[in-house]
Amino acid sequence: MNIVIFGPPGAGKGTQSKFIVDKYNLYQLSTGDLLRKEIKDKTELGSEISNIINSGELVSDNIVGNLIEKFVSNKNYKHNIIFDGYPRSLIQAENLDSILKKYNQKIDIVLKLSVSLETVKKRILERKIKESRADDNEDIAIKRYKTYEKSSEPVINYYRQSNLLRVINGEAGISEINTEISGLIEGIKG
Ligand code: AMP
């Protein structure tokens, strides 16, 4: 089973992905985590992208596409991936489909966590204290939310058309969301 988890920054994608990974033995592919690792390891790519990430903009589709393909092509992860933070644009959604097709895979469900800007601001400030991410401050949080609003609509429509989209109230408590997600996943497992 391949799952896409989708939503604005601070929606709880990472938290819910970890829960799904543990419960269903999947591998989490977080493009944000992979990109932050490049910065931390001071790679060439890391220095190229750090300003973009810290300004709340999106990294190029090409860069993230390459990261994704490396993961999808790895036989150990075959049809066992949760995509966290990817795709974030229509081009990325189309790209993901063609990469998956190339490796004989598909997406089984898209979970969209909906949360308001107010909640995003609150959660990001809380996370800053715990994780000290450079892009977790109020101004950048607002910028990241706006970036999401601008690019997410076509992605949502894309998955709605293919009947894969399930919308979840991301304002609910963590365990309530866990339960809702489990129900949806059990539903597709049949
Ligand atoms: P995240 O950890 O998912 O909130 O991502 C943090 C930052 O990494 C984003 O604000 C973007 O700058 C960058 N990023 C993560 N995933 C993507 C993606 N799929 N496409 C472009 N940029 C991304």
mmCIF file of C-alpha atoms and ligand atoms in Angstrom:
data_model
loop_
_atom_site.group_PDB
_atom_site.id
_atom_site.type_symbol
_atom_site.label_atom_id
_atom_site.label_comp_id
_atom_site.label_asym_id
_atom_site.label_seq_id
_atom_site.Cartn_x
_atom_site.Cartn_y
_atom_site.Cartn_z
ATOM 1 C CA MET A 1 0.000 0.000 0.000
ATOM 2 C CA ASN A 2 1.262 3.477 -0.922
ATOM 3 C CA ILE A 3 -0.254 6.436 0.923
ATOM 4 C CA VAL A 4 0.010 10.180 0.364
ATOM 5 C CA ILE A 5 -0.487 12.398 3.406
ATOM 6 C CA PHE A 6 -1.283 15.950 2.500
ATOM 7 C CA GLY A 7 -1.928 19.199 4.330
ATOM 8 C CA PRO A 8 -0.471 22.572 5.299
ATOM 9 C CA PRO A 9 2.630 22.945 7.483
ATOM 10 C CA GLY A 10 1.750 22.110 11.072
ATOM 11 C CA ALA A 11 -1.250 19.973 10.066
ATOM 12 C CA GLY A 12 0.217 16.948 11.838
ATOM 13 C CA LYS A 13 1.454 15.097 8.738
ATOM 14 C CA GLY A 14 4.676 14.004 10.441
ATOM 15 C CA THR A 15 2.935 12.857 13.628
ATOM 16 C CA GLN A 16 0.277 10.914 11.743
ATOM 17 C CA SER A 17 2.829 9.444 9.325
ATOM 18 C CA LYS A 18 4.804 8.022 12.242
ATOM 19 C CA PHE A 19 1.651 6.452 13.632
ATOM 20 C CA ILE A 20 0.786 4.887 10.244
ATOM 21 C CA VAL A 21 4.372 3.686 9.758
ATOM 22 C CA ASP A 22 4.317 1.870 13.098
ATOM 23 C CA LYS A 23 0.864 0.395 12.687
ATOM 24 C CA TYR A 24 1.101 -0.738 9.046
ATOM 25 C CA ASN A 25 4.860 -1.291 8.645
ATOM 26 C CA LEU A 26 5.342 1.331 5.989
ATOM 27 C CA TYR A 27 8.345 3.556 5.218
ATOM 28 C CA GLN A 28 7.967 7.290 5.659
ATOM 29 C CA LEU A 29 9.298 9.411 2.835
ATOM 30 C CA SER A 30 9.343 13.012 4.081
ATOM 31 C CA THR A 31 10.821 15.329 1.465
ATOM 32 C CA GLY A 32 11.167 18.022 4.158
ATOM 33 C CA ASP A 33 13.262 15.653 6.336
ATOM 34 C CA LEU A 34 15.413 14.604 3.359
ATOM 35 C CA LEU A 35 16.008 18.235 2.394
ATOM 36 C CA ARG A 36 16.851 19.242 5.981
ATOM 37 C CA LYS A 37 19.335 16.364 6.123
ATOM 38 C CA GLU A 38 21.111 17.749 3.045
ATOM 39 C CA ILE A 39 21.426 21.117 4.822
ATOM 40 C CA LYS A 40 22.634 19.509 8.048
ATOM 41 C CA ASP A 41 25.217 17.412 6.176
ATOM 42 C CA LYS A 42 26.379 20.578 4.376
ATOM 43 C CA THR A 43 26.124 18.961 0.942
ATOM 44 C CA GLU A 44 26.200 20.974 -2.284
ATOM 45 C CA LEU A 45 22.448 20.488 -2.614
ATOM 46 C CA GLY A 46 22.037 21.588 1.014
ATOM 47 C CA SER A 47 23.690 24.939 0.400
ATOM 48 C CA GLU A 48 21.618 25.414 -2.767
ATOM 49 C CA ILE A 49 18.298 24.918 -0.974
ATOM 50 C CA SER A 50 18.767 26.345 2.535
ATOM 51 C CA ASN A 51 17.709 29.899 1.590
ATOM 52 C CA ILE A 52 14.642 28.631 -0.247
ATOM 53 C CA ILE A 53 13.507 26.503 2.684
ATOM 54 C CA ASN A 54 14.156 29.249 5.206
ATOM 55 C CA SER A 55 12.058 31.693 3.195
ATOM 56 C CA GLY A 56 9.048 29.328 3.100
ATOM 57 C CA GLU A 57 9.155 28.840 -0.687
ATOM 58 C CA LEU A 58 9.147 25.496 -2.474
ATOM 59 C CA VAL A 59 12.299 23.772 -3.690
ATOM 60 C CA SER A 60 12.286 22.965 -7.440
ATOM 61 C CA ASP A 61 10.168 20.071 -8.687
ATOM 62 C CA ASN A 62 13.291 18.559 -10.222
ATOM 63 C CA ILE A 63 15.216 18.386 -6.962
ATOM 64 C CA VAL A 64 12.398 16.761 -5.015
ATOM 65 C CA GLY A 65 11.544 14.501 -7.983
ATOM 66 C CA ASN A 66 15.075 13.065 -7.871
ATOM 67 C CA LEU A 67 14.835 12.410 -4.128
ATOM 68 C CA ILE A 68 11.514 10.665 -4.628
ATOM 69 C CA GLU A 69 12.728 8.475 -7.471
ATOM 70 C CA LYS A 70 15.703 7.273 -5.424
ATOM 71 C CA PHE A 71 13.308 6.100 -2.711
ATOM 72 C CA VAL A 72 10.629 4.622 -4.998
ATOM 73 C CA SER A 73 13.198 2.683 -7.049
ATOM 74 C CA ASN A 74 14.506 0.962 -3.895
ATOM 75 C CA LYS A 75 12.987 -2.543 -3.885
ATOM 76 C CA ASN A 76 13.026 -2.655 -0.077
ATOM 77 C CA TYR A 77 10.327 0.005 0.059
ATOM 78 C CA LYS A 78 8.207 -1.306 -2.819
ATOM 79 C CA HIS A 79 4.524 -0.497 -2.415
ATOM 80 C CA ASN A 80 5.084 0.291 1.259
ATOM 81 C CA ILE A 81 5.587 4.031 1.297
ATOM 82 C CA ILE A 82 3.877 6.932 2.966
ATOM 83 C CA PHE A 83 4.625 10.142 1.086
ATOM 84 C CA ASP A 84 4.760 12.970 3.625
ATOM 85 C CA GLY A 85 5.040 16.466 2.149
ATOM 86 C CA TYR A 86 5.050 15.280 -1.458
ATOM 87 C CA PRO A 87 3.429 16.072 -3.857
ATOM 88 C CA ARG A 88 2.947 19.770 -3.226
ATOM 89 C CA SER A 89 2.046 20.897 -6.743
ATOM 90 C CA LEU A 90 0.178 19.496 -9.726
ATOM 91 C CA ILE A 91 3.448 18.898 -11.567
ATOM 92 C CA GLN A 92 4.738 16.905 -8.600
ATOM 93 C CA ALA A 93 1.502 14.878 -8.451
ATOM 94 C CA GLU A 94 1.807 13.998 -12.145
ATOM 95 C CA ASN A 95 5.498 13.293 -11.699
ATOM 96 C CA LEU A 96 4.782 10.955 -8.791
ATOM 97 C CA ASP A 97 2.290 9.004 -10.886
ATOM 98 C CA SER A 98 4.786 8.507 -13.680
ATOM 99 C CA ILE A 99 7.601 7.522 -11.293
ATOM 100 C CA LEU A 100 5.319 5.020 -9.553
ATOM 101 C CA LYS A 101 4.163 3.633 -12.900
ATOM 102 C CA LYS A 102 7.778 3.170 -13.985
ATOM 103 C CA TYR A 103 8.324 0.943 -10.935
ATOM 104 C CA ASN A 104 4.942 -0.849 -11.239
ATOM 105 C CA GLN A 105 3.308 0.878 -8.315
ATOM 106 C CA LYS A 106 0.404 3.205 -7.621
ATOM 107 C CA ILE A 107 -1.132 5.363 -4.901
ATOM 108 C CA ASP A 108 -3.877 3.663 -2.920
ATOM 109 C CA ILE A 109 -5.190 6.561 -0.836
ATOM 110 C CA VAL A 110 -4.589 10.277 -0.262
ATOM 111 C CA LEU A 111 -5.236 11.548 3.259
ATOM 112 C CA LYS A 112 -5.756 15.284 3.478
ATOM 113 C CA LEU A 113 -5.502 16.890 6.923
ATOM 114 C CA SER A 114 -7.427 20.173 7.023
ATOM 115 C CA VAL A 115 -6.432 22.820 9.583
ATOM 116 C CA SER A 116 -6.879 26.591 9.864
ATOM 117 C CA LEU A 117 -4.110 29.175 9.689
ATOM 118 C CA GLU A 118 -4.656 29.961 13.399
ATOM 119 C CA THR A 119 -3.983 26.331 14.339
ATOM 120 C CA VAL A 120 -0.960 26.186 12.059
ATOM 121 C CA LYS A 121 0.580 29.248 13.752
ATOM 122 C CA LYS A 122 -0.018 27.797 17.209
ATOM 123 C CA ARG A 123 1.387 24.349 16.358
ATOM 124 C CA ILE A 124 4.428 25.691 14.576
ATOM 125 C CA LEU A 125 5.367 27.855 17.524
ATOM 126 C CA GLU A 126 4.985 24.831 19.821
ATOM 127 C CA ARG A 127 7.118 22.714 17.487
ATOM 128 C CA LYS A 128 9.808 25.394 17.374
ATOM 129 C CA ILE A 129 10.361 24.923 21.079
ATOM 130 C CA LYS A 130 10.695 21.125 20.697
ATOM 131 C CA GLU A 131 12.563 20.764 17.389
ATOM 132 C CA SER A 132 14.147 24.174 16.718
ATOM 133 C CA ARG A 133 13.569 24.172 12.966
ATOM 134 C CA ALA A 134 14.945 27.273 11.230
ATOM 135 C CA ASP A 135 11.719 27.780 9.250
ATOM 136 C CA ASP A 136 9.400 27.511 12.282
ATOM 137 C CA ASN A 137 8.614 31.103 13.187
ATOM 138 C CA GLU A 138 5.359 32.987 12.820
ATOM 139 C CA ASP A 139 6.197 34.991 9.676
ATOM 140 C CA ILE A 140 7.617 32.012 7.822
ATOM 141 C CA ALA A 141 4.733 29.838 9.049
ATOM 142 C CA ILE A 142 2.277 32.273 7.470
ATOM 143 C CA LYS A 143 4.359 32.316 4.283
ATOM 144 C CA ARG A 144 4.435 28.498 4.178
ATOM 145 C CA TYR A 145 0.679 28.340 4.735
ATOM 146 C CA LYS A 146 0.122 30.807 1.866
ATOM 147 C CA THR A 147 2.475 28.810 -0.366
ATOM 148 C CA TYR A 148 0.398 25.732 0.466
ATOM 149 C CA GLU A 149 -2.902 27.503 -0.277
ATOM 150 C CA LYS A 150 -1.603 28.641 -3.646
ATOM 151 C CA SER A 151 -0.295 25.282 -4.846
ATOM 152 C CA SER A 152 -2.558 22.766 -3.105
ATOM 153 C CA GLU A 153 -5.878 23.333 -4.890
ATOM 154 C CA PRO A 154 -4.906 21.659 -8.192
ATOM 155 C CA VAL A 155 -3.361 18.739 -6.276
ATOM 156 C CA ILE A 156 -6.552 18.250 -4.267
ATOM 157 C CA ASN A 157 -8.675 18.361 -7.436
ATOM 158 C CA TYR A 158 -6.338 15.908 -9.130
ATOM 159 C CA TYR A 159 -6.780 13.309 -6.389
ATOM 160 C CA ARG A 160 -10.486 14.039 -5.998
ATOM 161 C CA GLN A 161 -10.975 13.249 -9.680
ATOM 162 C CA SER A 162 -9.163 9.952 -9.338
ATOM 163 C CA ASN A 163 -11.328 9.177 -6.300
ATOM 164 C CA LEU A 164 -8.325 8.713 -3.979
ATOM 165 C CA LEU A 165 -8.910 11.747 -1.740
ATOM 166 C CA ARG A 166 -10.129 11.422 1.853
ATOM 167 C CA VAL A 167 -10.453 14.624 3.910
ATOM 168 C CA ILE A 168 -9.780 14.485 7.649
ATOM 169 C CA ASN A 169 -10.439 17.158 10.248
ATOM 170 C CA GLY A 170 -6.886 17.968 11.369
ATOM 171 C CA GLU A 171 -8.201 20.139 14.214
ATOM 172 C CA ALA A 172 -9.255 17.008 16.125
ATOM 173 C CA GLY A 173 -7.068 15.379 18.790
ATOM 174 C CA ILE A 174 -4.153 13.160 17.746
ATOM 175 C CA SER A 175 -5.774 9.887 18.828
ATOM 176 C CA GLU A 176 -9.110 10.772 17.213
ATOM 177 C CA ILE A 177 -7.258 11.406 13.951
ATOM 178 C CA ASN A 178 -5.339 8.124 14.419
ATOM 179 C CA THR A 179 -8.670 6.290 14.677
ATOM 180 C CA GLU A 180 -10.155 7.987 11.637
ATOM 181 C CA ILE A 181 -7.067 7.237 9.547
ATOM 182 C CA SER A 182 -7.003 3.591 10.662
ATOM 183 C CA GLY A 183 -10.647 3.231 9.597
ATOM 184 C CA LEU A 184 -9.900 4.658 6.167
ATOM 185 C CA ILE A 185 -6.846 2.428 5.678
ATOM 186 C CA GLU A 186 -8.695 -0.681 6.840
ATOM 187 C CA GLY A 187 -11.398 0.259 4.319
ATOM 188 C CA ILE A 188 -9.024 0.153 1.372
ATOM 189 C CA LYS A 189 -7.250 -2.977 2.605
ATOM 190 C CA GLY A 190 -10.685 -4.636 2.292
HETATM 191 P P1 AMP B 1 8.037 20.209 5.452
HETATM 192 O O1 AMP B 1 8.964 19.571 6.426
HETATM 193 O O2 AMP B 1 7.249 19.195 4.652
HETATM 194 O O3 AMP B 1 7.157 21.260 6.071
HETATM 195 O O4 AMP B 1 8.953 20.960 4.362
HETATM 196 C C1 AMP B 1 9.805 22.006 4.735
HETATM 197 C C2 AMP B 1 10.243 22.788 3.507
HETATM 198 O O5 AMP B 1 10.957 21.921 2.616
HETATM 199 C C3 AMP B 1 9.121 23.381 2.668
HETATM 200 O O6 AMP B 1 8.669 24.645 3.161
HETATM 201 C C4 AMP B 1 9.794 23.504 1.293
HETATM 202 O O7 AMP B 1 10.680 24.615 1.261
HETATM 203 C C5 AMP B 1 10.648 22.249 1.254
HETATM 204 N N1 AMP B 1 9.902 21.110 0.685
HETATM 205 C C6 AMP B 1 9.501 19.969 1.326
HETATM 206 N N2 AMP B 1 8.836 19.157 0.497
HETATM 207 C C7 AMP B 1 8.791 19.794 -0.711
HETATM 208 C C8 AMP B 1 8.214 19.485 -1.960
HETATM 209 N N3 AMP B 1 7.519 18.365 -2.165
HETATM 210 N N4 AMP B 1 8.382 20.383 -2.980
HETATM 211 C C9 AMP B 1 9.082 21.514 -2.802
HETATM 212 N N5 AMP B 1 9.616 21.891 -1.635
HETATM 213 C C10 AMP B 1 9.486 21.038 -0.597
#
